[in-house]
Coordinates of C-alpha atoms in Angstrom, one line a residue:
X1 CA 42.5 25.0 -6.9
X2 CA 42.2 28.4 -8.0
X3 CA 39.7 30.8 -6.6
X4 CA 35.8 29.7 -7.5
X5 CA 34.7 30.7 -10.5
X6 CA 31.0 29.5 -11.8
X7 CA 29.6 30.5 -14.9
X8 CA 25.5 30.9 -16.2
X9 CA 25.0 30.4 -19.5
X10 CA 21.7 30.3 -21.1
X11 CA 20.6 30.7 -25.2
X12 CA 18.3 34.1 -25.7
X13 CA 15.6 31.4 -26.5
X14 CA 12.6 32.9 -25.0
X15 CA 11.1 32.9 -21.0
X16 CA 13.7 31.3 -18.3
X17 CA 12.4 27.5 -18.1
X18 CA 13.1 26.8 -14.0
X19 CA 15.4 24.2 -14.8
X20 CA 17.4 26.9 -16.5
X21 CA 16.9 29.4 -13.1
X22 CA 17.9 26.7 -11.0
X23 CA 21.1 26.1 -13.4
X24 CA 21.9 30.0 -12.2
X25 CA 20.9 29.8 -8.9
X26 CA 23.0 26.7 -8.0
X27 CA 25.8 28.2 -10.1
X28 CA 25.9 31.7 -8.2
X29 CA 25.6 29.9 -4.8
X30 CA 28.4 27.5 -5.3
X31 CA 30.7 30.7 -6.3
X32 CA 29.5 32.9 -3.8
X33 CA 29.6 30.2 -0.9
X34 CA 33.2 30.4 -1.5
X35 CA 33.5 33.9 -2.0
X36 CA 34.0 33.6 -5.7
X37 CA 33.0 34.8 -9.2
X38 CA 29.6 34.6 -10.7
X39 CA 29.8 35.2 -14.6
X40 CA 27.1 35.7 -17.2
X41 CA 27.6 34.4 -20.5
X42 CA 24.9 34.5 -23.3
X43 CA 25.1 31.5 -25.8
X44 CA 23.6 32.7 -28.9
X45 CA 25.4 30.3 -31.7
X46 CA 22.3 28.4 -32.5
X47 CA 21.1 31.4 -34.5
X48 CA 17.5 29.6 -35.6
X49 CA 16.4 29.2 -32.0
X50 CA 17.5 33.0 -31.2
X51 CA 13.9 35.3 -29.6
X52 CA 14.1 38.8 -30.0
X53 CA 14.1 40.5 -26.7
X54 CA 15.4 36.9 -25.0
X55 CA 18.5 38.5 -23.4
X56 CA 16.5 41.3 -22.4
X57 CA 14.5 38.5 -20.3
X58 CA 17.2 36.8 -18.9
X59 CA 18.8 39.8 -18.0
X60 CA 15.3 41.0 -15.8
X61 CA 15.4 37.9 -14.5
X62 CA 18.7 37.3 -12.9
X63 CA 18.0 40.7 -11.8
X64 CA 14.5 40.2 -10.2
X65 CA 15.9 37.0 -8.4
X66 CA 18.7 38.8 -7.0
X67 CA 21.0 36.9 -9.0
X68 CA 23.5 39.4 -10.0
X69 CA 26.9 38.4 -11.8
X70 CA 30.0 40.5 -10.8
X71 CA 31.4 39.5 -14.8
X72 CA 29.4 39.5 -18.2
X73 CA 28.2 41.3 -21.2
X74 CA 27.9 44.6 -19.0
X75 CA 31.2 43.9 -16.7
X76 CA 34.8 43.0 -18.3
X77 CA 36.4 41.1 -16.1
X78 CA 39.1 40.9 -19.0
X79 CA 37.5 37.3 -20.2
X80 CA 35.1 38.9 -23.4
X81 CA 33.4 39.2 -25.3
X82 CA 30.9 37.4 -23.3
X83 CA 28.2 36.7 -25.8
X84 CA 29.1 33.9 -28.0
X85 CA 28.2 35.6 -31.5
X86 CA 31.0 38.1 -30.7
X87 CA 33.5 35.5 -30.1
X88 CA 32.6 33.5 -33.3
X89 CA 33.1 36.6 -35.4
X90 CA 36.6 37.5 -33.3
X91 CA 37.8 34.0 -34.8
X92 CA 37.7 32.3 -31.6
X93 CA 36.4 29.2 -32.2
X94 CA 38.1 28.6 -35.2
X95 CA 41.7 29.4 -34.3
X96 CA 41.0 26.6 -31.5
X97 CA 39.4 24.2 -33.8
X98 CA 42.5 24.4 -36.4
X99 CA 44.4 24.0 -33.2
X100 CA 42.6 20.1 -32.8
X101 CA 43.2 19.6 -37.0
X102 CA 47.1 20.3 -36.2
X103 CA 47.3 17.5 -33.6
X104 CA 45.1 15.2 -34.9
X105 CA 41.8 15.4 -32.3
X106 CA 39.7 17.0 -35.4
X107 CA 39.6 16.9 -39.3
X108 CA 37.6 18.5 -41.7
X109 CA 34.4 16.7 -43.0
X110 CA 32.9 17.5 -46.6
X111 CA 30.0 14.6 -46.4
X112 CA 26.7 16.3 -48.0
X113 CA 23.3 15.7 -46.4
X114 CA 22.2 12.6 -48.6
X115 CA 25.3 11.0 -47.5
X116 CA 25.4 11.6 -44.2
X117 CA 21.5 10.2 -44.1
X118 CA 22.4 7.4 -45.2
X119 CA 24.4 6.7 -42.3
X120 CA 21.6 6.8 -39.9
X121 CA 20.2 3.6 -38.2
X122 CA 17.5 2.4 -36.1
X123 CA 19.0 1.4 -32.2
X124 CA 17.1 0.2 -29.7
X125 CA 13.9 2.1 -31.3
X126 CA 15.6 5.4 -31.7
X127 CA 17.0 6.8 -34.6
X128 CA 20.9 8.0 -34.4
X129 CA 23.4 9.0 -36.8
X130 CA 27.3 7.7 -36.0
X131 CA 30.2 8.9 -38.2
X132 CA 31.6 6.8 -40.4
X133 CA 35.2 8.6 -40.5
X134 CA 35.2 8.6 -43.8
X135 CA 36.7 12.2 -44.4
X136 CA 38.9 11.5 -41.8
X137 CA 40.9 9.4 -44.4
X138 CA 41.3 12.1 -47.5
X139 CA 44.8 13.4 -48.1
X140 CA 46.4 16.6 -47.1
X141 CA 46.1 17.5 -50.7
X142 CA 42.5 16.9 -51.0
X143 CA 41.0 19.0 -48.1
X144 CA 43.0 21.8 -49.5
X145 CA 41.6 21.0 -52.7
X146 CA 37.9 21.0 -51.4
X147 CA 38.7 23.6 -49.3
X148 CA 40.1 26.6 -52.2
X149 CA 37.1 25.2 -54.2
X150 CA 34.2 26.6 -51.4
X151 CA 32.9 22.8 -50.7
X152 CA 31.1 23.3 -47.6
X153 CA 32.6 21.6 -44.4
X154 CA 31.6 20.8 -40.8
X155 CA 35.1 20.0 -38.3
X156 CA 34.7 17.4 -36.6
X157 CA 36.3 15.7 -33.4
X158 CA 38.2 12.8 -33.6
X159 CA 37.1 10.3 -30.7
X160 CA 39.0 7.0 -30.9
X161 CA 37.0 3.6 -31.7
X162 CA 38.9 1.2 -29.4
X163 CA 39.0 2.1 -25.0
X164 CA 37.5 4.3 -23.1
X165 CA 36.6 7.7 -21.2
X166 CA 35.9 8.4 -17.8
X167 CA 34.9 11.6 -16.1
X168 CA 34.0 12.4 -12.5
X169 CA 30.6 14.3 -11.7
X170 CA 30.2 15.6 -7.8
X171 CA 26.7 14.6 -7.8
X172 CA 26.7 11.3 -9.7
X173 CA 30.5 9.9 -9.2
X174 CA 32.9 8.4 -12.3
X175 CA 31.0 7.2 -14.9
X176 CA 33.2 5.6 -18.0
X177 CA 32.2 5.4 -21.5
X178 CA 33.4 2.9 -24.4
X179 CA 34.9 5.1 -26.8
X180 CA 32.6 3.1 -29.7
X181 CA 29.4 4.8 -28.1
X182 CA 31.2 8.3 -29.0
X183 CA 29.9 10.1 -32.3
X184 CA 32.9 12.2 -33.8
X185 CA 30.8 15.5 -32.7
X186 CA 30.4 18.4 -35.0
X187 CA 33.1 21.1 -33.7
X188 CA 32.3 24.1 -36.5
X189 CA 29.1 24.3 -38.4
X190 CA 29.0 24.5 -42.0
X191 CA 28.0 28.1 -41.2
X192 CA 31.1 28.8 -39.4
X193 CA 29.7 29.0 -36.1
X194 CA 30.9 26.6 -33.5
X195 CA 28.3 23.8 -31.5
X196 CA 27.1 24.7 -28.3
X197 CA 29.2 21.6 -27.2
X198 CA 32.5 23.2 -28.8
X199 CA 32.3 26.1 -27.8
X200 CA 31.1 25.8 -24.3
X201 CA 34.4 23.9 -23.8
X202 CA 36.7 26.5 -25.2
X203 CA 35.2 29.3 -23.7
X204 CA 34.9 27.5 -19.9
X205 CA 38.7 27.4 -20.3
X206 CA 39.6 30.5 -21.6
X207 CA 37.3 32.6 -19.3
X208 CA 38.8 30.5 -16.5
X209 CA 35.6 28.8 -15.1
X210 CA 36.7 26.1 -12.6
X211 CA 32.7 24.3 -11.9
X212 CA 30.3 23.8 -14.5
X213 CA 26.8 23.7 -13.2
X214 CA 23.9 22.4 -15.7
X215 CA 21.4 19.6 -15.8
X216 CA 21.7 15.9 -15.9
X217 CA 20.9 15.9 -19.7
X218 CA 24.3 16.9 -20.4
X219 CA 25.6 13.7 -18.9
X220 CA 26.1 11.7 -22.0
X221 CA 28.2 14.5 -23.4
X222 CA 30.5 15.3 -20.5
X223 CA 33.0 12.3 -22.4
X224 CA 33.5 14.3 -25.2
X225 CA 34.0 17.4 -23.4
X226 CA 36.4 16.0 -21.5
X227 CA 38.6 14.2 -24.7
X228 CA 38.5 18.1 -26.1
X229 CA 40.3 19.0 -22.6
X230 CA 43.0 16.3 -22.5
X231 CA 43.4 17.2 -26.6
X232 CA 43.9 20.9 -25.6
X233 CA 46.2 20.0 -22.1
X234 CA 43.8 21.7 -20.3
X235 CA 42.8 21.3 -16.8
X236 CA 39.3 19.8 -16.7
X237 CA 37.0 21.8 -14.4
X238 CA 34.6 20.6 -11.4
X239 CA 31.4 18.9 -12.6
X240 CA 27.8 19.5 -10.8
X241 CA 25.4 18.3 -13.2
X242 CA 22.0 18.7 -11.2
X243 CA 19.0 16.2 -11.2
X244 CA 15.6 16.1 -13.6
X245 CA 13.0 18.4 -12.4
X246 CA 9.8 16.5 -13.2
X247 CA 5.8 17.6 -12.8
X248 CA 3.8 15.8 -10.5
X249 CA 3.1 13.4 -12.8
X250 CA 6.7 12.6 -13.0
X251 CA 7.1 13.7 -16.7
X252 CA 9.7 16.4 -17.2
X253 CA 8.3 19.8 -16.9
X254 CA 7.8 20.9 -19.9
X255 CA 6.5 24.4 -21.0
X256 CA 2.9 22.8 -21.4
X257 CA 2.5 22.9 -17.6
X258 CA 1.7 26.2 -17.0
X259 CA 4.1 26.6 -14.5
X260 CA 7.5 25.9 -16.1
X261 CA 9.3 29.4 -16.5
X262 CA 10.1 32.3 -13.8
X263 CA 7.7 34.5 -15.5
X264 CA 4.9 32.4 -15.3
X265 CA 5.2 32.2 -11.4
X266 CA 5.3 35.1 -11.8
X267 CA 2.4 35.7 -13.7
X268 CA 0.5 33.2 -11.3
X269 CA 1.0 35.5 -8.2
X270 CA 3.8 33.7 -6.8
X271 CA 7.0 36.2 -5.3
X272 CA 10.1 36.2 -6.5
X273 CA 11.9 35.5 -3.2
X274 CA 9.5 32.3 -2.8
X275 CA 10.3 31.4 -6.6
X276 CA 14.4 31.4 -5.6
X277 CA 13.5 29.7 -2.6
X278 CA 11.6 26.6 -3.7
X279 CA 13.6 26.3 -7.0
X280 CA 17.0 25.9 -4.5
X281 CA 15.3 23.3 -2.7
X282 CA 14.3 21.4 -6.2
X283 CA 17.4 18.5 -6.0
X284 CA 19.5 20.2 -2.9
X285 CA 18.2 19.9 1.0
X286 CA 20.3 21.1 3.7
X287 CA 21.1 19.1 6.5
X288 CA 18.9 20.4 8.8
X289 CA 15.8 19.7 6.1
X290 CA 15.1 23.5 6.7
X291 CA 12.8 25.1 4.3
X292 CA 12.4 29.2 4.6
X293 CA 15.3 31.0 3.3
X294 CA 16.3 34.1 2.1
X295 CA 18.8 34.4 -0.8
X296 CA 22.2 35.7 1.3
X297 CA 21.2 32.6 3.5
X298 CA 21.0 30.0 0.7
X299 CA 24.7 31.4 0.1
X300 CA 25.7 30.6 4.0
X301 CA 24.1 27.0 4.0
X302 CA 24.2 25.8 0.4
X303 CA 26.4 23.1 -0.1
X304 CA 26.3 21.2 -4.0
X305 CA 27.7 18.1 -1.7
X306 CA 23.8 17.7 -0.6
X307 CA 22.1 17.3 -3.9
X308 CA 20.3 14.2 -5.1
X309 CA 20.6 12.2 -8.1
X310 CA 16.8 11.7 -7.9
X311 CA 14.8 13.9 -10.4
X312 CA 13.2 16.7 -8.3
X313 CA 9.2 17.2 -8.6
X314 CA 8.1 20.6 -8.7
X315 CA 5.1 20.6 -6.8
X316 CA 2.9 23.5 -7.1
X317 CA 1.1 22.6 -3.7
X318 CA 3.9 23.5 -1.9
X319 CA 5.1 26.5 -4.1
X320 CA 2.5 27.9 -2.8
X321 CA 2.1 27.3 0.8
X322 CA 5.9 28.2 0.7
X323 CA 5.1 31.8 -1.4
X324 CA 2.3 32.0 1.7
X325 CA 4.5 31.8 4.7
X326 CA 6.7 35.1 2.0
X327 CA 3.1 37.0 2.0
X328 CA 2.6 36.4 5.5
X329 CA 5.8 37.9 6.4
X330 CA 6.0 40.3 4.2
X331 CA 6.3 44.1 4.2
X332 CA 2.4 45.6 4.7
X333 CA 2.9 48.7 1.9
X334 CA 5.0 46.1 -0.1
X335 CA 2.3 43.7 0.3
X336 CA -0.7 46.3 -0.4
X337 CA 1.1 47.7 -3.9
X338 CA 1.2 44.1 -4.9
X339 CA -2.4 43.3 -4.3
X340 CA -3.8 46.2 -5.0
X341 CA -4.9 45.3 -8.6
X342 CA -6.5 42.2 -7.2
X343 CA -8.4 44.1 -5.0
X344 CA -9.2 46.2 -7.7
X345 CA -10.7 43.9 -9.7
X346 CA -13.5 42.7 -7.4
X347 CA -14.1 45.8 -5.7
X348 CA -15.5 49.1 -6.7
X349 CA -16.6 50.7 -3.9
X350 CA -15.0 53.4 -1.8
X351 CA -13.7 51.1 0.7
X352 CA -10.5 51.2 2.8
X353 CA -8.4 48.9 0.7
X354 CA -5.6 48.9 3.0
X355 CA -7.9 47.8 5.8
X356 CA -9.2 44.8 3.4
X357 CA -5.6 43.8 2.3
X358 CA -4.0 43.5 5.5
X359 CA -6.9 41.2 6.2
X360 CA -6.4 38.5 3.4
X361 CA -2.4 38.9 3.9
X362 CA -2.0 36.1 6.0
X363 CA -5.0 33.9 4.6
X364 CA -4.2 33.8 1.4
X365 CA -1.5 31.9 -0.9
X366 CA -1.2 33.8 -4.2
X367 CA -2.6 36.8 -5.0
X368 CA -4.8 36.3 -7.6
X369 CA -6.9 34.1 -4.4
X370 CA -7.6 37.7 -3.1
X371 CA -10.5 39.0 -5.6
X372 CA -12.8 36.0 -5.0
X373 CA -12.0 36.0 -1.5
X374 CA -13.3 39.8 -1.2
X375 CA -15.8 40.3 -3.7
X376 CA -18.3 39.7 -0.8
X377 CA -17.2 43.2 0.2
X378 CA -18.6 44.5 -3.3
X379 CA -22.0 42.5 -3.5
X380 CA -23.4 40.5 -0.6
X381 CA -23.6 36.8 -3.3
X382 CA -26.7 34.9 -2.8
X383 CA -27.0 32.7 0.0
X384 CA -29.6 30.1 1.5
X385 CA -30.6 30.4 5.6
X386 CA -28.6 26.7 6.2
X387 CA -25.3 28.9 6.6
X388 CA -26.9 30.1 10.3
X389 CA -26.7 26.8 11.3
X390 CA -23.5 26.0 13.1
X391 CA -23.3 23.3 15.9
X392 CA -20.3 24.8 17.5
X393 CA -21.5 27.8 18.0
X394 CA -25.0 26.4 18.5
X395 CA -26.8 28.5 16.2
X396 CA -29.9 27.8 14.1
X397 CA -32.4 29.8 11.8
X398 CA -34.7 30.5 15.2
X399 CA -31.8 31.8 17.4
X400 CA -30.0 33.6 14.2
X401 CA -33.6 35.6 13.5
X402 CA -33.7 36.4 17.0
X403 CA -30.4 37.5 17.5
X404 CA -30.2 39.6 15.0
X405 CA -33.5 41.2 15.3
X406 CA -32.6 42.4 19.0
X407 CA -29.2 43.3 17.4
X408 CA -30.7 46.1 14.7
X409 CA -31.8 48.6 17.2
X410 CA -28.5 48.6 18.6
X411 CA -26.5 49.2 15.5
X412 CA -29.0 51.7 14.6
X413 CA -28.1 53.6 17.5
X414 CA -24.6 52.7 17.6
X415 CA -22.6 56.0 16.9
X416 CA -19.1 54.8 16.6
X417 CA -19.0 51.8 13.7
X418 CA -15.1 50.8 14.8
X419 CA -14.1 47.4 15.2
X420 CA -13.7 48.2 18.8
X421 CA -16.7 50.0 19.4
X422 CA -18.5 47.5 17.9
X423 CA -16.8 44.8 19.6
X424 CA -17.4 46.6 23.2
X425 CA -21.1 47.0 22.1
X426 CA -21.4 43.1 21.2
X427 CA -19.7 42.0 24.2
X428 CA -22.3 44.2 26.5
X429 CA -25.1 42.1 24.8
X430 CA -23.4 38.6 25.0
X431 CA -23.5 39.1 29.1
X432 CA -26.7 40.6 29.1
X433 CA -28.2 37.5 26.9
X434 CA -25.6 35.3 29.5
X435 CA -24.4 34.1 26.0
X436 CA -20.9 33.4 24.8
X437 CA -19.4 35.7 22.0
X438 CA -19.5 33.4 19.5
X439 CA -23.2 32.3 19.6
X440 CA -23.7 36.1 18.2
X441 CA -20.7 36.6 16.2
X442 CA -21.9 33.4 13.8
X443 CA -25.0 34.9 12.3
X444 CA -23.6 38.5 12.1
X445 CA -20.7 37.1 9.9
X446 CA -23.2 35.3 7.5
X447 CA -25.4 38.4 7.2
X448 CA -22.9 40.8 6.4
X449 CA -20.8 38.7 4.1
X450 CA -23.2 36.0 2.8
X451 CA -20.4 33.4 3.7
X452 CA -19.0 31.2 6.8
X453 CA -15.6 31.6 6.0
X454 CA -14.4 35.2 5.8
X455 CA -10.8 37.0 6.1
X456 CA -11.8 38.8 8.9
X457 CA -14.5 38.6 11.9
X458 CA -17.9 40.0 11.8
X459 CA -16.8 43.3 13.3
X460 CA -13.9 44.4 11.5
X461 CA -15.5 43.4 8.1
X462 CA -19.0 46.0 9.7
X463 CA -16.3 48.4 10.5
X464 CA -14.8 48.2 5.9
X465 CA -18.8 48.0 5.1
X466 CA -20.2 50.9 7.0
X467 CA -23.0 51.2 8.8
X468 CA -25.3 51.4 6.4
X469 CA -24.3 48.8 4.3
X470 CA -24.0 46.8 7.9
X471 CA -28.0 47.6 8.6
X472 CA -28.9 47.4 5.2
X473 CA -27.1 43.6 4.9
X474 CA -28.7 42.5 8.3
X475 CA -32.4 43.2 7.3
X476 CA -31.4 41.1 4.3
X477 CA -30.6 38.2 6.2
X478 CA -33.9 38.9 8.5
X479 CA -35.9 38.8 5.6
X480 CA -33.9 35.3 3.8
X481 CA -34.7 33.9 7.7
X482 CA -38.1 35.2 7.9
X483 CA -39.3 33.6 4.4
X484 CA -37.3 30.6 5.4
X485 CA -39.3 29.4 8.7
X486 CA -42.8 30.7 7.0
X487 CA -42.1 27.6 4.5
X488 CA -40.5 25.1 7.0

């Protein structure tokens, strides 16, 4: 075979649905495992569904996700134009449509709409509309008739009633379908513009593409495309039609969920390189059922030969412990100019916000967890005088009062307010008391947060807080402990 050549082609309908990212990813790691050609081509014939600014989109995605086609709209590889509206008004489509009426695979069709309705019918609960041939039957001399008079027409394909068709998918095998189930498909539109079934063929050929990558919907309509191949002669490219993606309910993820479109992950807090790396794992798993990688190792270890034929479920759960294990790894300043506006919005006080981020980095799953994970920093919340109770540590009310009675004087004094100095000075009192470190760490950390569970330890959050904030939060909590054992 001729040197890979994968193709992504999505309609300018709005927001890249993940099924449709995972169409591109799949596409570009197939070419580029074999050190071939990744090509963008923009599908714009169904002109009703066309979103201003939708190209724009798809083009910020694909680069975002690192995604980045060597041929397309914005490179010639001698194959355009690439954007399908171009083509149609180049003639394209219709010099290879006449090209099917010549042999016999097509013929023009002047049925109107009440006519064609009446050919519809009720199967198996679901209404369909099969093609009667009836214009297949008119004489030369008619169409040309119809057609110098201006009655609108529709080309259709010719599929034969009697046999069958087979094609081969990588993923789901042969699969062979009675020619009777075949509808003679629409080819050209009334408007002159050609199906996104027509012209998806014609244009995989001409631009050269040897696998077609898309979703398991497209199934029931690999037949036809493959009768327009053997009408044409033309070699019929490598089939990887991917599984379902489904939510957790096991309904097809729909836009409805919230979390069906690259922007929206985005939107969530989720990172693009978690985003690429979860949606490759959505219906492929390499052999080694490893889960962390980055995008130029996808290329080394992706091979279409391990995806499933069971719909994928895009579980959010482990999106984002996935997009975690990113943050946890990631760059500090990259990580800081990301969270910043989190941080932001719970905190307005001049604290050191580098000092706070690189403390939730590795706690945290998403970024918009950070602002109610550090708002404690802003405002000590309101808290009751059961949080000094802690059996591990064995703390109570009595021995949190005491401790941190005999600890004000101390911090009061203390001249250095570092996390180390702090520490040091802590430490001196533990083996005075002939305590462990924890039995005095406990009630410092609720009285200076207000919380049990904090992103950092008692000393490095007195260190953000300041002193004064540190005194002012520990008399607080002496008073809470003080009104709480005069009414026990």
């Amino acid at each position: 075979m001729s040197k890979v050549k994968t193709r992504f082609a999505p309609s300018p309908t709005g927001r890249m649905h993940v099924g449709n990212l995972r169409t591109a990813l799949y596409a570009y790691l197939i070419a580029k495992h074999e050190g071939g050609t990744f090509m963008l081509r923009i599908e714009d014939t169904d002109q009703e569904r066309y979103v201003e600014g939708a190209v724009e989109i798809i083009n910020r995605t694909l680069q975002k996700t690192g995604l980045i086609h060597d041929e397309g709209p914005d490179k010639d590889g001698g194959c355009g134009p690439y954007v399908q509206s171009e083509r149609q008004k180049a003639g394209i489509y219709m010099e290879y449509a006449k090209k099917l009426i010549e042999k016999g695979e097509a013929y023009y069709c002047f049925c109107d709409k009440e006519r064609l309705d009446s050919l519809r019918q009720e199967v198996g609960g679901k209404e369909i509309m099969m093609y009667d041939k009836h214009c297949l039957h008119l004489s030369k001399e008619e169409i040309e008739e119809k057609l110098s008079s201006g009655v609108p027409y529709v080309i259709r394909q010719n599929v034969p009633n009697e046999g069958t068709t087979k094609f081969v998918d990588e993923i789901y095998g042969e699969i062979e379908v009675p020619n009777a189930e075949l509808d003679d498909m629409v080819l050209i539109k009334s408007d002159g513009y050609p199906t996104y079934n027509f012209a998806n063929v014609v244009d995989d050929h001409l631009m050269g593409i040897t696998h077609v990558v898309r979703g398991n919907e497209y199934l029931s309509s690999a037949p036809k495309y493959n009768r327009l191949y053997e009408a044409f002669g033309w070699e019929v490219p490598v089939y990887v039609h991917c599984p379902l993606i489904t939510n957790e309910e096991h309904q097809k993820l729909s836009k409805r969920s919230g979390h069906s479109s690259y922007e929206d992950l985005l939107d969530q807090g989720f990172v693009s390189e978690a985003i690429v790396n979860y949606v490759a794992l959505l219906g492929w798993c390499p052999q080694d059922n490893r889960e962390i990688f980055s995008l130029e190792e996808l290329v080394e270890a992706f091979d279409y030969h391990n995806m499933s034929k069971s719909p994928a479920v895009f579980d959010v759960q482990k999106l984002r412990w996935m997009n975690g294990e990113y943050l946890k790894a990631m760059d500090s300043e990259r990580f800081y100019e990301a969270a910043l506006p989190y941080l932001k919005q719970a905190i307005h006080r001049d604290l050191d916000l580098h000092q706070i981020a690189e403390m939730v980095r590795t706690r945290i799953e998403v970024y918009p967890d950070i602002p109610e994970m550090v708002a404690f920093f802003e405002t000590l919340p309101e808290y009751g005088i059961d949080l000094f109770t802690n059996k591990k540590s064995k703390n109570n009310a009595q021995t949190a009062a005491q401790t941190l009675t005999e600890l004000l004087p101390r911090l009061e004094a203390q001249n250095t307010f570092t996390n180390d100095a702090l520490f040091e000075m802590l430490k001196a009192y533990t083996e005075e008391k002939g305590c462990k470190v924890n039995y005095v760490m406990w009630p410092l950390r609720v009285a200076v947060s207000g919380k049990t569970v904090t992103p950092a330890g008692a000393t490095e959050i007195m260190e953000v807080i300041g002193k004064d904030e540190t005194i002012a939060r520990i008399r607080v909590a002496l008073e809470k402990l003080e009104a709480g054992q005069e009414t026990a």
